[in-house]
Coordinates of C-alpha atoms in Angstrom, one line a residue:
X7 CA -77.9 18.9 -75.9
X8 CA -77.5 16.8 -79.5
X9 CA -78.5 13.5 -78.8
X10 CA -78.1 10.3 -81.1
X11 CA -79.4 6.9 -80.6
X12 CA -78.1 3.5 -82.5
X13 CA -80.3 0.1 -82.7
X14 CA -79.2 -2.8 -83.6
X15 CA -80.7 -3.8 -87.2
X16 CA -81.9 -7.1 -85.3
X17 CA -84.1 -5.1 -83.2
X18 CA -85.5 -2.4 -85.1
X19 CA -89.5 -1.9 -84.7
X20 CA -89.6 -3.2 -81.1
X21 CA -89.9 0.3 -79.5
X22 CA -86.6 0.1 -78.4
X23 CA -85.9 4.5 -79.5
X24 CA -89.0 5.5 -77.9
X25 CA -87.6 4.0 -74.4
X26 CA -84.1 5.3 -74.8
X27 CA -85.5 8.7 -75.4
X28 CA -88.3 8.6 -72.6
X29 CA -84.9 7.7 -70.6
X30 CA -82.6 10.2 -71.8
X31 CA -84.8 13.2 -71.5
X32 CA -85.7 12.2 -67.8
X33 CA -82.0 11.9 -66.9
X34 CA -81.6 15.0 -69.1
X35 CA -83.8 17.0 -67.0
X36 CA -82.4 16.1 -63.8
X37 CA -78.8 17.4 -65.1
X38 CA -80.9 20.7 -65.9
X39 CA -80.8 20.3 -69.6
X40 CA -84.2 21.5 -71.0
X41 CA -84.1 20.2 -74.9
X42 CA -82.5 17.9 -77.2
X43 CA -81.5 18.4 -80.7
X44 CA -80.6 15.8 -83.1
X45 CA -80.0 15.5 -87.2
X46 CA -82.1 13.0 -89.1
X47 CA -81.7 11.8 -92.3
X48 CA -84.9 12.4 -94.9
X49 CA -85.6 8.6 -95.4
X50 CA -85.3 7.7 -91.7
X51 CA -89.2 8.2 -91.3
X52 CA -89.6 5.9 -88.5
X53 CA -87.0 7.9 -86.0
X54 CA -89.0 11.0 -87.1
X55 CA -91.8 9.3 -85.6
X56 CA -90.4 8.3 -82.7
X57 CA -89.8 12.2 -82.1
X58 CA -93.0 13.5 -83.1
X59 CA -95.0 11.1 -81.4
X60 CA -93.4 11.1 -78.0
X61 CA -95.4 13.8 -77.1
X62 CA -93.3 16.3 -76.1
X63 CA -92.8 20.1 -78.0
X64 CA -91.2 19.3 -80.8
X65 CA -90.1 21.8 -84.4
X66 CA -87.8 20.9 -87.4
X67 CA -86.5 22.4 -90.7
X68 CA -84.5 20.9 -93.5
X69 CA -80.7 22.3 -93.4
X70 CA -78.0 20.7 -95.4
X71 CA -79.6 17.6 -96.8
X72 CA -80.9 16.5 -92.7
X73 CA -83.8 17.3 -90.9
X74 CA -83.2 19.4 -88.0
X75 CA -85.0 18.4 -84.8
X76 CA -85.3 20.6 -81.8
X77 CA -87.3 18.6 -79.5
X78 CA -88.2 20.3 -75.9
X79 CA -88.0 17.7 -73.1
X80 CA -90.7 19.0 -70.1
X81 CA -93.3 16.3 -69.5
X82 CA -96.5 17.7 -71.3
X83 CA -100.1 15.9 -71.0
X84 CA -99.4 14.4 -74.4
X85 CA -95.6 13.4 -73.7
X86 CA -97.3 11.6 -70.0
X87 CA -99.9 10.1 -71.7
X88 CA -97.3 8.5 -74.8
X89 CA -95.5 7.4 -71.8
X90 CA -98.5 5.5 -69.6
X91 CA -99.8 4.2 -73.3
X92 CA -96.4 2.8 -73.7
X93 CA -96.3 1.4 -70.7
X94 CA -99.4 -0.4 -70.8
X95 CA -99.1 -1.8 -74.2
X96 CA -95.4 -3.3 -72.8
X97 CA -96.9 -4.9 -69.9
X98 CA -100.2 -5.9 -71.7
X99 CA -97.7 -7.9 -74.2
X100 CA -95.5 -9.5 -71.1
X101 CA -98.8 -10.6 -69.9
X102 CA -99.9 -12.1 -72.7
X103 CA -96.8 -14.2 -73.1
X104 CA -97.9 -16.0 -70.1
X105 CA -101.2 -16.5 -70.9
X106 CA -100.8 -17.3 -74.8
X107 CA -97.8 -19.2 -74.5
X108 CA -96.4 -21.4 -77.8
X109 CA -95.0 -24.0 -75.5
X110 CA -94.6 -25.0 -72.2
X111 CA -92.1 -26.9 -69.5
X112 CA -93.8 -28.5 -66.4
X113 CA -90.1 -27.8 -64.3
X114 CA -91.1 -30.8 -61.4
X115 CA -93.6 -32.8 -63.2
X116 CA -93.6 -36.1 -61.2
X117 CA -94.3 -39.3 -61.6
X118 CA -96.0 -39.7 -58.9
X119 CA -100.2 -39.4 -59.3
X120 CA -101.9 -37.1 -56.7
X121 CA -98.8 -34.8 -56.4
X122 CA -99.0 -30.8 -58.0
X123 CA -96.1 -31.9 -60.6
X124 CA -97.8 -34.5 -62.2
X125 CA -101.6 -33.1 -62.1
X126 CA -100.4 -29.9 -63.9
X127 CA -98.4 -32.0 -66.2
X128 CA -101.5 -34.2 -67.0
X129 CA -104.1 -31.4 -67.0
X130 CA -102.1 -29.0 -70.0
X131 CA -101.9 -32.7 -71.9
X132 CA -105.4 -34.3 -71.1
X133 CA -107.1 -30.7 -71.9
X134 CA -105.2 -30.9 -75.2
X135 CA -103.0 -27.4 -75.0
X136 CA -101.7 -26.6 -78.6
X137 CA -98.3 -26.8 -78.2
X138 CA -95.4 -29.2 -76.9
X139 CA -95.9 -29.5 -73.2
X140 CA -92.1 -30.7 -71.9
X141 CA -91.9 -32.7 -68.2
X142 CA -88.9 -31.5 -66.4
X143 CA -87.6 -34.2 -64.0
X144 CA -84.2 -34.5 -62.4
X145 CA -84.5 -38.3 -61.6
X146 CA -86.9 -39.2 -64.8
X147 CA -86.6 -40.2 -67.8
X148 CA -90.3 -40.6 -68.8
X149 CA -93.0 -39.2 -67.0
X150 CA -96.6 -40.4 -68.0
X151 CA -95.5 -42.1 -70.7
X152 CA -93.3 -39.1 -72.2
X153 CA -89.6 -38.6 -73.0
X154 CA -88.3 -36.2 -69.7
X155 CA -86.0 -33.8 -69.8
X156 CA -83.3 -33.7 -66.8
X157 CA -83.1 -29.9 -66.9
X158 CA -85.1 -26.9 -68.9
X159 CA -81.4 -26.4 -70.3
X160 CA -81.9 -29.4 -72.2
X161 CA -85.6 -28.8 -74.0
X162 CA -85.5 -28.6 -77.7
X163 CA -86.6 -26.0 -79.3
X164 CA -88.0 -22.4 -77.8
X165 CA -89.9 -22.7 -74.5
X166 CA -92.1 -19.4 -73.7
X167 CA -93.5 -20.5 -70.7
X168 CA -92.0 -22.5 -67.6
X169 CA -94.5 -23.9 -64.5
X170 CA -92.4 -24.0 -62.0
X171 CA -93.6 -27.1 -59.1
X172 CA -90.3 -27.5 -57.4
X173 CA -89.5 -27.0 -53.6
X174 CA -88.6 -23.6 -52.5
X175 CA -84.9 -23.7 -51.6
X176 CA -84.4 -24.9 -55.9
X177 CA -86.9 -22.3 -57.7
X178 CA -84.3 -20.1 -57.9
X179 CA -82.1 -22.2 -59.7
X180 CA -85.3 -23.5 -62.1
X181 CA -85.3 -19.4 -63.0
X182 CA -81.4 -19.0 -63.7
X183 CA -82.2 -21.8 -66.2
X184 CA -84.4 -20.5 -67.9
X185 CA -82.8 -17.5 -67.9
X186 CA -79.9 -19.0 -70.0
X187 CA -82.6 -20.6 -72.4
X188 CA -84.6 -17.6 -72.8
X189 CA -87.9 -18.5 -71.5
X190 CA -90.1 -15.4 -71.5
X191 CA -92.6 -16.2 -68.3
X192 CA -92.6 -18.5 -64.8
X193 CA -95.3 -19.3 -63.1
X194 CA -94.1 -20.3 -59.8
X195 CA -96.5 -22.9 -58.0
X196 CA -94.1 -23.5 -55.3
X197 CA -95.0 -22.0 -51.5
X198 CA -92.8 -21.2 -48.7
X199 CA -91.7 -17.9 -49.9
X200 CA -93.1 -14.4 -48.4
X201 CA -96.1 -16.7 -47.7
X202 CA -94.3 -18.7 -44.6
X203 CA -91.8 -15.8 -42.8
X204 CA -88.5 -13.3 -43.7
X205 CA -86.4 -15.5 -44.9
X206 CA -89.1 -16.8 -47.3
X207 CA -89.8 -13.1 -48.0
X208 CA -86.3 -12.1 -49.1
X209 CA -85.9 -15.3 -51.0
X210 CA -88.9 -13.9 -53.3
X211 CA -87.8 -10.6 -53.5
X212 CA -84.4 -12.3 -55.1
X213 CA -86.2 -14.4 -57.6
X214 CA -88.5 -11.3 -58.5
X215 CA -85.2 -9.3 -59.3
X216 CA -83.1 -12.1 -61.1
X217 CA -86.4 -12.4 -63.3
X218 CA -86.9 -9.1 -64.1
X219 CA -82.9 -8.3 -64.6
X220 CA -83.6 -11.2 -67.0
X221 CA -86.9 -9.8 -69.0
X222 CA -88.9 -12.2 -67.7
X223 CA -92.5 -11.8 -66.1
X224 CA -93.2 -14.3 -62.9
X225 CA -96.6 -14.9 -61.7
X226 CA -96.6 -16.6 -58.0
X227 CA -95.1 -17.6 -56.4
X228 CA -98.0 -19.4 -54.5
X229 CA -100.0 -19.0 -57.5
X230 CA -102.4 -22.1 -58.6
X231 CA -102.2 -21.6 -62.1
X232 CA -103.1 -20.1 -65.2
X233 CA -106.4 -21.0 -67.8
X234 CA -106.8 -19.6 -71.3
X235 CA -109.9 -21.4 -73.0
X236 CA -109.5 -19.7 -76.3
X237 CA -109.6 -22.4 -78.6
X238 CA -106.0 -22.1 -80.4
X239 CA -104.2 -22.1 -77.0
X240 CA -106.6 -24.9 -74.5
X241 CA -103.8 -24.2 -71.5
X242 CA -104.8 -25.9 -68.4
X243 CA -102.2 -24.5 -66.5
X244 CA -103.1 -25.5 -62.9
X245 CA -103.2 -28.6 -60.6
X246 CA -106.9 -27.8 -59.9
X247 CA -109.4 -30.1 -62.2
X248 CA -111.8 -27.0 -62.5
X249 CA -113.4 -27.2 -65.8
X250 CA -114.6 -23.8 -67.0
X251 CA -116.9 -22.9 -69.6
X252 CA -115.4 -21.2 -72.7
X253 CA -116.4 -17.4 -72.7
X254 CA -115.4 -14.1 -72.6
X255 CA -115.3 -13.4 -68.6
X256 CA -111.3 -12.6 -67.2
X257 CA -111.0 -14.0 -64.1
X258 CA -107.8 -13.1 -61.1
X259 CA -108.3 -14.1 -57.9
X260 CA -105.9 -13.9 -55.2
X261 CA -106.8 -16.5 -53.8
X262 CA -106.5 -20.1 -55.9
X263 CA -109.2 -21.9 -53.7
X264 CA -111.4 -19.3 -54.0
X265 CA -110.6 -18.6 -58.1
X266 CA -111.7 -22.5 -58.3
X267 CA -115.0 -21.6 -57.0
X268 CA -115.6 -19.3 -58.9
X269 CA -115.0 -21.3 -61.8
X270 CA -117.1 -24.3 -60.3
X271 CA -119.8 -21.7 -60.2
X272 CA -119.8 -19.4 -62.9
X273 CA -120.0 -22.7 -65.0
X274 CA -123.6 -23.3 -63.4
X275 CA -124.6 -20.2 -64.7
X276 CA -123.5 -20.7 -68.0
X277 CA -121.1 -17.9 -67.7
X278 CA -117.7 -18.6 -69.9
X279 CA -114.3 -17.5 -69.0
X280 CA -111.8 -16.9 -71.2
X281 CA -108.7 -16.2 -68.8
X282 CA -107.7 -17.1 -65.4
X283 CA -104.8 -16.6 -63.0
X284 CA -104.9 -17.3 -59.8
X285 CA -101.9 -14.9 -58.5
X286 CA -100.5 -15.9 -55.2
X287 CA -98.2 -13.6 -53.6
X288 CA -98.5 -11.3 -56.8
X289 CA -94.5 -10.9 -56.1
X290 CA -94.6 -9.3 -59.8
X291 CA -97.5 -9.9 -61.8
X292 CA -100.8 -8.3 -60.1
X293 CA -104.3 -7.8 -61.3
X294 CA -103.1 -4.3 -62.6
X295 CA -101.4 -5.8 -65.1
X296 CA -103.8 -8.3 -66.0
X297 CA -106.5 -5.6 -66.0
X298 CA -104.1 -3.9 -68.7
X299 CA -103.9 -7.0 -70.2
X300 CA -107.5 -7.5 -70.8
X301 CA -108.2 -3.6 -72.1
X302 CA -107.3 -4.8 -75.5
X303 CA -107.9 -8.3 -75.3
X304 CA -110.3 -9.7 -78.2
X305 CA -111.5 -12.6 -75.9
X306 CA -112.7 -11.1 -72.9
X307 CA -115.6 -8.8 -72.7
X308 CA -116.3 -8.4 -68.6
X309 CA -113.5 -9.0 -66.1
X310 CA -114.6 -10.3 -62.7
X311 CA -111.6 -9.8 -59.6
X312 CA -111.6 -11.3 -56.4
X313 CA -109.4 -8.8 -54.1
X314 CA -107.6 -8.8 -51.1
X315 CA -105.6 -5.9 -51.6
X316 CA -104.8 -2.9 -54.4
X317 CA -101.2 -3.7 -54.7
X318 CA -100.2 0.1 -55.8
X319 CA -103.4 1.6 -55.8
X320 CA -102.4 4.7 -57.6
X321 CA -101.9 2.2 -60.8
X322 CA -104.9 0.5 -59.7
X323 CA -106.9 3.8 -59.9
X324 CA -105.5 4.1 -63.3
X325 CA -105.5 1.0 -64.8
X326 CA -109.2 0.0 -63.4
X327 CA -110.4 3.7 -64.7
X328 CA -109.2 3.2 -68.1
X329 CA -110.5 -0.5 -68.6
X330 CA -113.8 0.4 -67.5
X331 CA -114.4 2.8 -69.6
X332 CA -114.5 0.5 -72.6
X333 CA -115.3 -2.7 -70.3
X334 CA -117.3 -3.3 -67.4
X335 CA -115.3 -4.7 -64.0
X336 CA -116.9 -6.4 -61.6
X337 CA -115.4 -7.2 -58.1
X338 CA -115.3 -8.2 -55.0
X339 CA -113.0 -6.8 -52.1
X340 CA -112.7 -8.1 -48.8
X341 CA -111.7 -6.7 -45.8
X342 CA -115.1 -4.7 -45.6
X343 CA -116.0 -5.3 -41.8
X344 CA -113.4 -7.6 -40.0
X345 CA -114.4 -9.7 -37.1
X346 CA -113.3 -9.1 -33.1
X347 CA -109.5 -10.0 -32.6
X348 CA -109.3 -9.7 -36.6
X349 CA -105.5 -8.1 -37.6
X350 CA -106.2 -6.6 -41.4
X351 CA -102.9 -7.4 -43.5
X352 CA -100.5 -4.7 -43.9
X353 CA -101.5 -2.5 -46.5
X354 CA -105.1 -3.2 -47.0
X355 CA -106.7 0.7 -46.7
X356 CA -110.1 1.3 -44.9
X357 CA -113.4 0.2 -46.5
X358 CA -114.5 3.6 -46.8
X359 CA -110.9 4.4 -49.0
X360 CA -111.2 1.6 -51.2
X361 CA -114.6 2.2 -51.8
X362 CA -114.4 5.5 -52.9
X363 CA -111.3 4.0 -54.7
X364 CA -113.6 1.5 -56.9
X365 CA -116.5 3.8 -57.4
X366 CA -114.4 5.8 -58.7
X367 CA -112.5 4.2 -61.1
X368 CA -116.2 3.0 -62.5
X369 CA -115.5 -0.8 -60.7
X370 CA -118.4 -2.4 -59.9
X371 CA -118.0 -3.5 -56.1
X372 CA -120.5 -6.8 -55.0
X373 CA -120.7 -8.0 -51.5
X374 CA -120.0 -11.3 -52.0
X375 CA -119.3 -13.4 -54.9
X376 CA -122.8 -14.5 -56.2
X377 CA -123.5 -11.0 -56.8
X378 CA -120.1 -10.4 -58.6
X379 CA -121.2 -13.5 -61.1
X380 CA -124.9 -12.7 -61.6
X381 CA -123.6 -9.2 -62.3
X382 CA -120.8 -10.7 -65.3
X383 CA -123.4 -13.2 -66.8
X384 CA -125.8 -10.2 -67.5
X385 CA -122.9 -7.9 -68.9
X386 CA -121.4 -10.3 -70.7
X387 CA -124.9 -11.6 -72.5
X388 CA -127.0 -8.6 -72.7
X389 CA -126.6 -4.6 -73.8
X390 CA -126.1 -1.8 -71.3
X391 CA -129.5 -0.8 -70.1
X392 CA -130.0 2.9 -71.6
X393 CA -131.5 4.0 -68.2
X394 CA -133.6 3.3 -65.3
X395 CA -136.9 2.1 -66.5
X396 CA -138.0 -1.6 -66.1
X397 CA -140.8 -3.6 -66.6
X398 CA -141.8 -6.4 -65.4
X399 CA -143.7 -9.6 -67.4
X400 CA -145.2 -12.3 -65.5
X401 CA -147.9 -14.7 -65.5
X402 CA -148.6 -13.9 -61.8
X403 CA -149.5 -11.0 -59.2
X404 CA -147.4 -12.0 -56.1
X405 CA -144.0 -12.4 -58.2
X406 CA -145.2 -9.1 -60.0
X407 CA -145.3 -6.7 -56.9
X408 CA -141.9 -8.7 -55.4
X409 CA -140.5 -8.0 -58.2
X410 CA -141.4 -4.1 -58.6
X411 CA -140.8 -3.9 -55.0
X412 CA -137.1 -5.1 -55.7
X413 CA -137.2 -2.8 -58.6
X414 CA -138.0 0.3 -56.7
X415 CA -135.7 -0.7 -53.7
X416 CA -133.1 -1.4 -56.0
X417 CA -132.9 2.4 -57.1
X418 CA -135.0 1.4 -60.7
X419 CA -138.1 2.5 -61.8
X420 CA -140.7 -0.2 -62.8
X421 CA -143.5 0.4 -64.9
X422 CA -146.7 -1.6 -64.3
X423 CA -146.3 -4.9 -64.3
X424 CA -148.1 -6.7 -67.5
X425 CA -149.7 -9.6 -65.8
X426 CA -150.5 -12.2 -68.7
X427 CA -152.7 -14.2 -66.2
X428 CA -151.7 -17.9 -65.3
X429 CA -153.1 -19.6 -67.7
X430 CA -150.7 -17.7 -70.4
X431 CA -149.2 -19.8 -73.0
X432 CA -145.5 -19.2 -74.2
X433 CA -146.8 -17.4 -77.2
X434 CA -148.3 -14.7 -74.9
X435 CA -144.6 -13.8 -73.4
X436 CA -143.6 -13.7 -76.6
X437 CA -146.1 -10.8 -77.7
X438 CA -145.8 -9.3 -74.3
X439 CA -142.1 -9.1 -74.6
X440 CA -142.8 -7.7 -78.5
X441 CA -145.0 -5.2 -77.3
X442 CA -142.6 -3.8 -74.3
X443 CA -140.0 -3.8 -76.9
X444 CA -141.6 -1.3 -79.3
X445 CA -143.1 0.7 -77.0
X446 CA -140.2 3.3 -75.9
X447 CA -141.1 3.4 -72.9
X448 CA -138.5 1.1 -71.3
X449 CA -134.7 0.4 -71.0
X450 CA -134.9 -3.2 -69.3
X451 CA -137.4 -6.1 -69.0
X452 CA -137.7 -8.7 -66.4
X453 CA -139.4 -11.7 -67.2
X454 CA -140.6 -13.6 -64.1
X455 CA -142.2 -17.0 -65.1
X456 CA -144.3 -19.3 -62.3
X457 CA -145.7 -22.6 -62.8
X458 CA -149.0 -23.1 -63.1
X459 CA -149.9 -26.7 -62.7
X460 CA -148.0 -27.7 -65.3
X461 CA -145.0 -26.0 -66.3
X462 CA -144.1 -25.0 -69.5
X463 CA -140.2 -24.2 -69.0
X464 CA -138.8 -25.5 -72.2
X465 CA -141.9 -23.6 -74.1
X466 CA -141.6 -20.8 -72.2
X467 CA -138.1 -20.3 -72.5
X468 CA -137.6 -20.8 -75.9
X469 CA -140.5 -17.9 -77.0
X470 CA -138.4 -15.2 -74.0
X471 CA -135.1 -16.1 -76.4
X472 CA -137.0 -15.3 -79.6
X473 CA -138.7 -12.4 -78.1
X474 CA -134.4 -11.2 -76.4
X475 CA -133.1 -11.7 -79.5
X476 CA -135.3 -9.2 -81.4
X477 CA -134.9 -6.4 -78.3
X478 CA -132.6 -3.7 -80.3
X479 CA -130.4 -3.1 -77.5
X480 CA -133.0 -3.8 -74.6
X481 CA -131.7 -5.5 -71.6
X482 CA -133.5 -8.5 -71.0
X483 CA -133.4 -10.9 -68.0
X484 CA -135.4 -13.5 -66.6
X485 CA -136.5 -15.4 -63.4
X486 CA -138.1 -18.8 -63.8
X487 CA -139.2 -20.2 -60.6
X488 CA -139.6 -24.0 -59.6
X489 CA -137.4 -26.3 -60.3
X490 CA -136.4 -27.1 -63.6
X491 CA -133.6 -27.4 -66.4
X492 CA -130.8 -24.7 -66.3
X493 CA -129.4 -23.4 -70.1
X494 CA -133.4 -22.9 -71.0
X495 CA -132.6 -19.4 -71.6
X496 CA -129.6 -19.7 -73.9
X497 CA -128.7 -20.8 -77.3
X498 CA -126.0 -19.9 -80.4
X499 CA -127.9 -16.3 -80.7
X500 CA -129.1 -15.2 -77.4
X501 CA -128.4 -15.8 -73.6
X502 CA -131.2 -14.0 -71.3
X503 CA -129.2 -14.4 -67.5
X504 CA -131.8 -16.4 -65.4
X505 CA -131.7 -15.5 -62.0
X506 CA -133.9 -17.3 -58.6
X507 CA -135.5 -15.0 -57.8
X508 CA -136.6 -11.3 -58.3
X509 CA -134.4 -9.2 -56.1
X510 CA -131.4 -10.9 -57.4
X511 CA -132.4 -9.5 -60.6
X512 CA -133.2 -6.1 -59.7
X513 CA -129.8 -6.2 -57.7
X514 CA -127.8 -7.4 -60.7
X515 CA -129.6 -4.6 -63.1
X516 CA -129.5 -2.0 -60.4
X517 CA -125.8 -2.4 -60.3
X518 CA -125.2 -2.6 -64.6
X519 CA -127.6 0.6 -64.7
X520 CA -125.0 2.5 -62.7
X521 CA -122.5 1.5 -64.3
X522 CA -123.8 2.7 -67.7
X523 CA -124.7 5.9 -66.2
X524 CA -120.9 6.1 -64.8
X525 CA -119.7 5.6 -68.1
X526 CA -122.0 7.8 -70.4
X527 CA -120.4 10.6 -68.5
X528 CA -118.0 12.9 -69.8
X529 CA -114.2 11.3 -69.5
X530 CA -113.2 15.1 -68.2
X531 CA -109.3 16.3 -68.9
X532 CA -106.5 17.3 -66.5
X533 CA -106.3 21.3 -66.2
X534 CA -102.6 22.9 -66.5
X535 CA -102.1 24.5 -63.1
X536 CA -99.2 27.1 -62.6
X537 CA -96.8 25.8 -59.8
X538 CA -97.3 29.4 -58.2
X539 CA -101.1 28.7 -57.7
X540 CA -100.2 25.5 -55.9

């Protein structure tokens, strides 16, 4: 069949072709047409492209003063893979419109102090978001001492991003609204939808297909918010005075009140996040997409995901698979052993399945969530560990053998611990640490420091960052018991993850080690199999 496609000259270079075609060549081969043949002009290089790089079998000749194309339409491995790449790269974007938004409307920003409206409203000004922040009030004309808008119709300007924190029964109004001005992205704060019963239910499945009929994304409803710390955006969005470190950890939780701990505690750790949503009832936006999102995201170089369930967990598989093989995941996902009387949600799949689901995809699964964050401070402050060998540093026999001990039950294998005696002085770790890092002979180092009657934490910790930051790709962590300061074991150059005690450590490095060993293997490539042979 000849086939011809028209874009308007206002949206040329969005991509627009390469959808029509995927399209039209599925539809085609429904109707039993099996190729496509069109006539481009020489000069029209960018249609040519769109041809040639849509994967499927495709020949040409010059005839006439045009370029012939013959272009066969069966979905090869190249045409599938053009397709999922597409795919990802247009949901990756639609993500990252609500998550890097230019401006913002707070649609029921209140007056009143202590309710969701006017906390979200306060925390995207008070945490200094770069952009106009807009307070949408029906009944207002100034809310916390700004000019209020009655309705998002009557904003100035563009508005990328809407927070919606209106009642149930009116969100659906909020989102025809902003329809008509063309805001790209809601997040939908409000409850009472498919979280309270059917009628709630069908009301979400409405908003989710008015917003998608009208291009844009939703996250929620349900949801507590959205973060981005990256310095040129500072959005707070979320009622939630969490206060995370800046970093290069994604975060999505499910669950808002337990994304906030999170938060509360990776920022203990001294681990930084650079994204967060908190998704609700993931009506449309789900962690796959934000997993998508992240693959090519500059900002974000571990992803941690608290989850409840998979969503589609054929996308999941996909998604998770190709993201960890360029950056490590680390979750956590309940619904592991439930309790007597306990009724599992509909969908959730055994244990066992989603297990074999995450191992598979190169995940890293944690039983609880203070494994999931020791896991992301060490990946996102310290190398891969190049295999399985460890040795331990110390200043003390019984933390040595615990910590070999750890080491060993861990899966690792420890060399003899170099015991520097308890009278060593920081500049003994130091040359320890230099010595264990030339010798060859190991992939990681643990560092356990004990007290002796005076402690030397601030000494000591300062000569285990000089030694980390000259380790050449060495994983280095650390253990320094007693109490003292936290942030001993980081500066501008080099963070070494401090952990309480050994076996935390040698859980945390048993669990990386894996991982690297997961994804030094070969990536492996579909085979063709006759349908006859099936």
């Amino acid at each position: 069949a000849e086939v011809a496609f028209f874009i308007d000259d206002d949206h040329h270079g969005r991509g627009m072709a390469t959808v029509l075609l995927e399209y039209l060549a599925a539809a085609a081969r429904e109707a039993g047409i099996s190729g496509f043949t069109a006539s481009v002009l020489p000069q029209n290089r960018k249609m040519l492209g769109v041809f040639t790089q849509a994967g499927f079998t495709a020949s040409s000749h010059f005839e006439e003063g045009v370029i012939e194309v013959t272009l066969g339409i069966e979905p090869t491995p190249e045409a599938l893979a053009a397709i999922e790449a597409r795919a990802a790269t247009a949901e990756a974007r639609s993500v990252e419109r609500l998550l890097r938004p230019r401006s913002i409307a707070v649609v029921g920003a209140s007056r009143t102090a202590g309710t969701i409206g006017h906390q979200v409203f306060h925390e995207l000004v008070a945490r200094g978001f770069h952009g106009p922040v807009y307070p949408v009030n029906r009944e207002a004309d100034v809310v916390a001492s700004v000019r209020a808008w009655r309705s998002v119709l009557d904003v100035p300007g563009e508005l990328d991003l809407a927070i919606v924190c209106v009642p149930a029964d009116e969100v659906l109004r909020v989102a025809e609204e902003c329809a008509f001005k063309r805001v790209q992205g809601l997040v939908v704060l409000s409850s009472g939808f498919a979280d309270r019963d059917a009628a709630g239910e069908a009301a979400e499945r409405d908003l989710v297909t008015y917003a998608r009929r009208h291009g844009m994304r939703l996250i929620g409803p349900n949801a507590l918010g959205v973060i981005n710390t990256d310095p040129t955006v500072r959005m707070h969005g979320t009622f939630v005075p969490v206060d995370p470190l800046p970093g290069r950890a994604g975060l999505v939780a499910q669950s808002g009140v337990i994304g906030a701990a999170i938060i509360d505690a990776a920022r203990l750790l001294g681990l930084g996040i650079s994204t967060f949503a908190a998704v609700g009832n993931k009506a449309d936006v789900s962690s796959n997409d934000l997993l998508r999102f992240w693959q090519d995201d500059p900002n974000t170089d571990v992803v941690m995901c608290y989850l409840e369930s998979f969503g589609n967990p054929a996308t999941f598989s996909r998604t998770a698979r190709s993201l960890s093989l360029r950056k490590p995941v680390v979750a956590v996902k309940v619904g592991g052993a439930p309790a007597a009387g306990w009724v599992e949600p509909e969908g959730w799949p055994p244990d066992a399945t989603a297990a074999a689901l995450l191992e598979q995809t190169g995940v890293i699964r944690t039983d609880n969530l203070t494994q999931m964050l020791h896991t992301a401070s060490l990946l996102a402050s310290q190398p891969l560990p190049r295999g399985p060998r460890v040795a331990v540093v110390t200043n003390s026999w019984g933390p040595a053998w615990l910590a070999a001990d750890a080491l060993r039950a861990c899966g690792l294998e420890p060399a003899d611990p170099i015991d520097l005696s308890n009278e060593a002085g920081p500049e003994r770790f130091s040359d320890a640490l230099d010595d264990v890092y030339r010798s060859g002979q190991v992939d990681a180092v643990l560092v356990v420091y004990a007290p002796a009657l005076v402690g030397h934490y601030r000494r000591v910790g300062e000569a285990i960052r000089r030694a980390a930051a000259r380790a050449d790709g060495i994983t280095t962590v650390a253990c320094m018991l007693g109490e003292h300061r936290r942030g001993l074991l980081a500066d501008d150059e080099v963070t070494v993850p401090e952990f309480p005690f050994p076996e935390e450590a040698a859980l945390a490095l048993s669990r990386v080690v894996r991982y690297g060993a997961w994804r030094s293997q070969p990536v492996g490539h579909l085979f063709d199999i006759p349908e006859d042979d099936l």
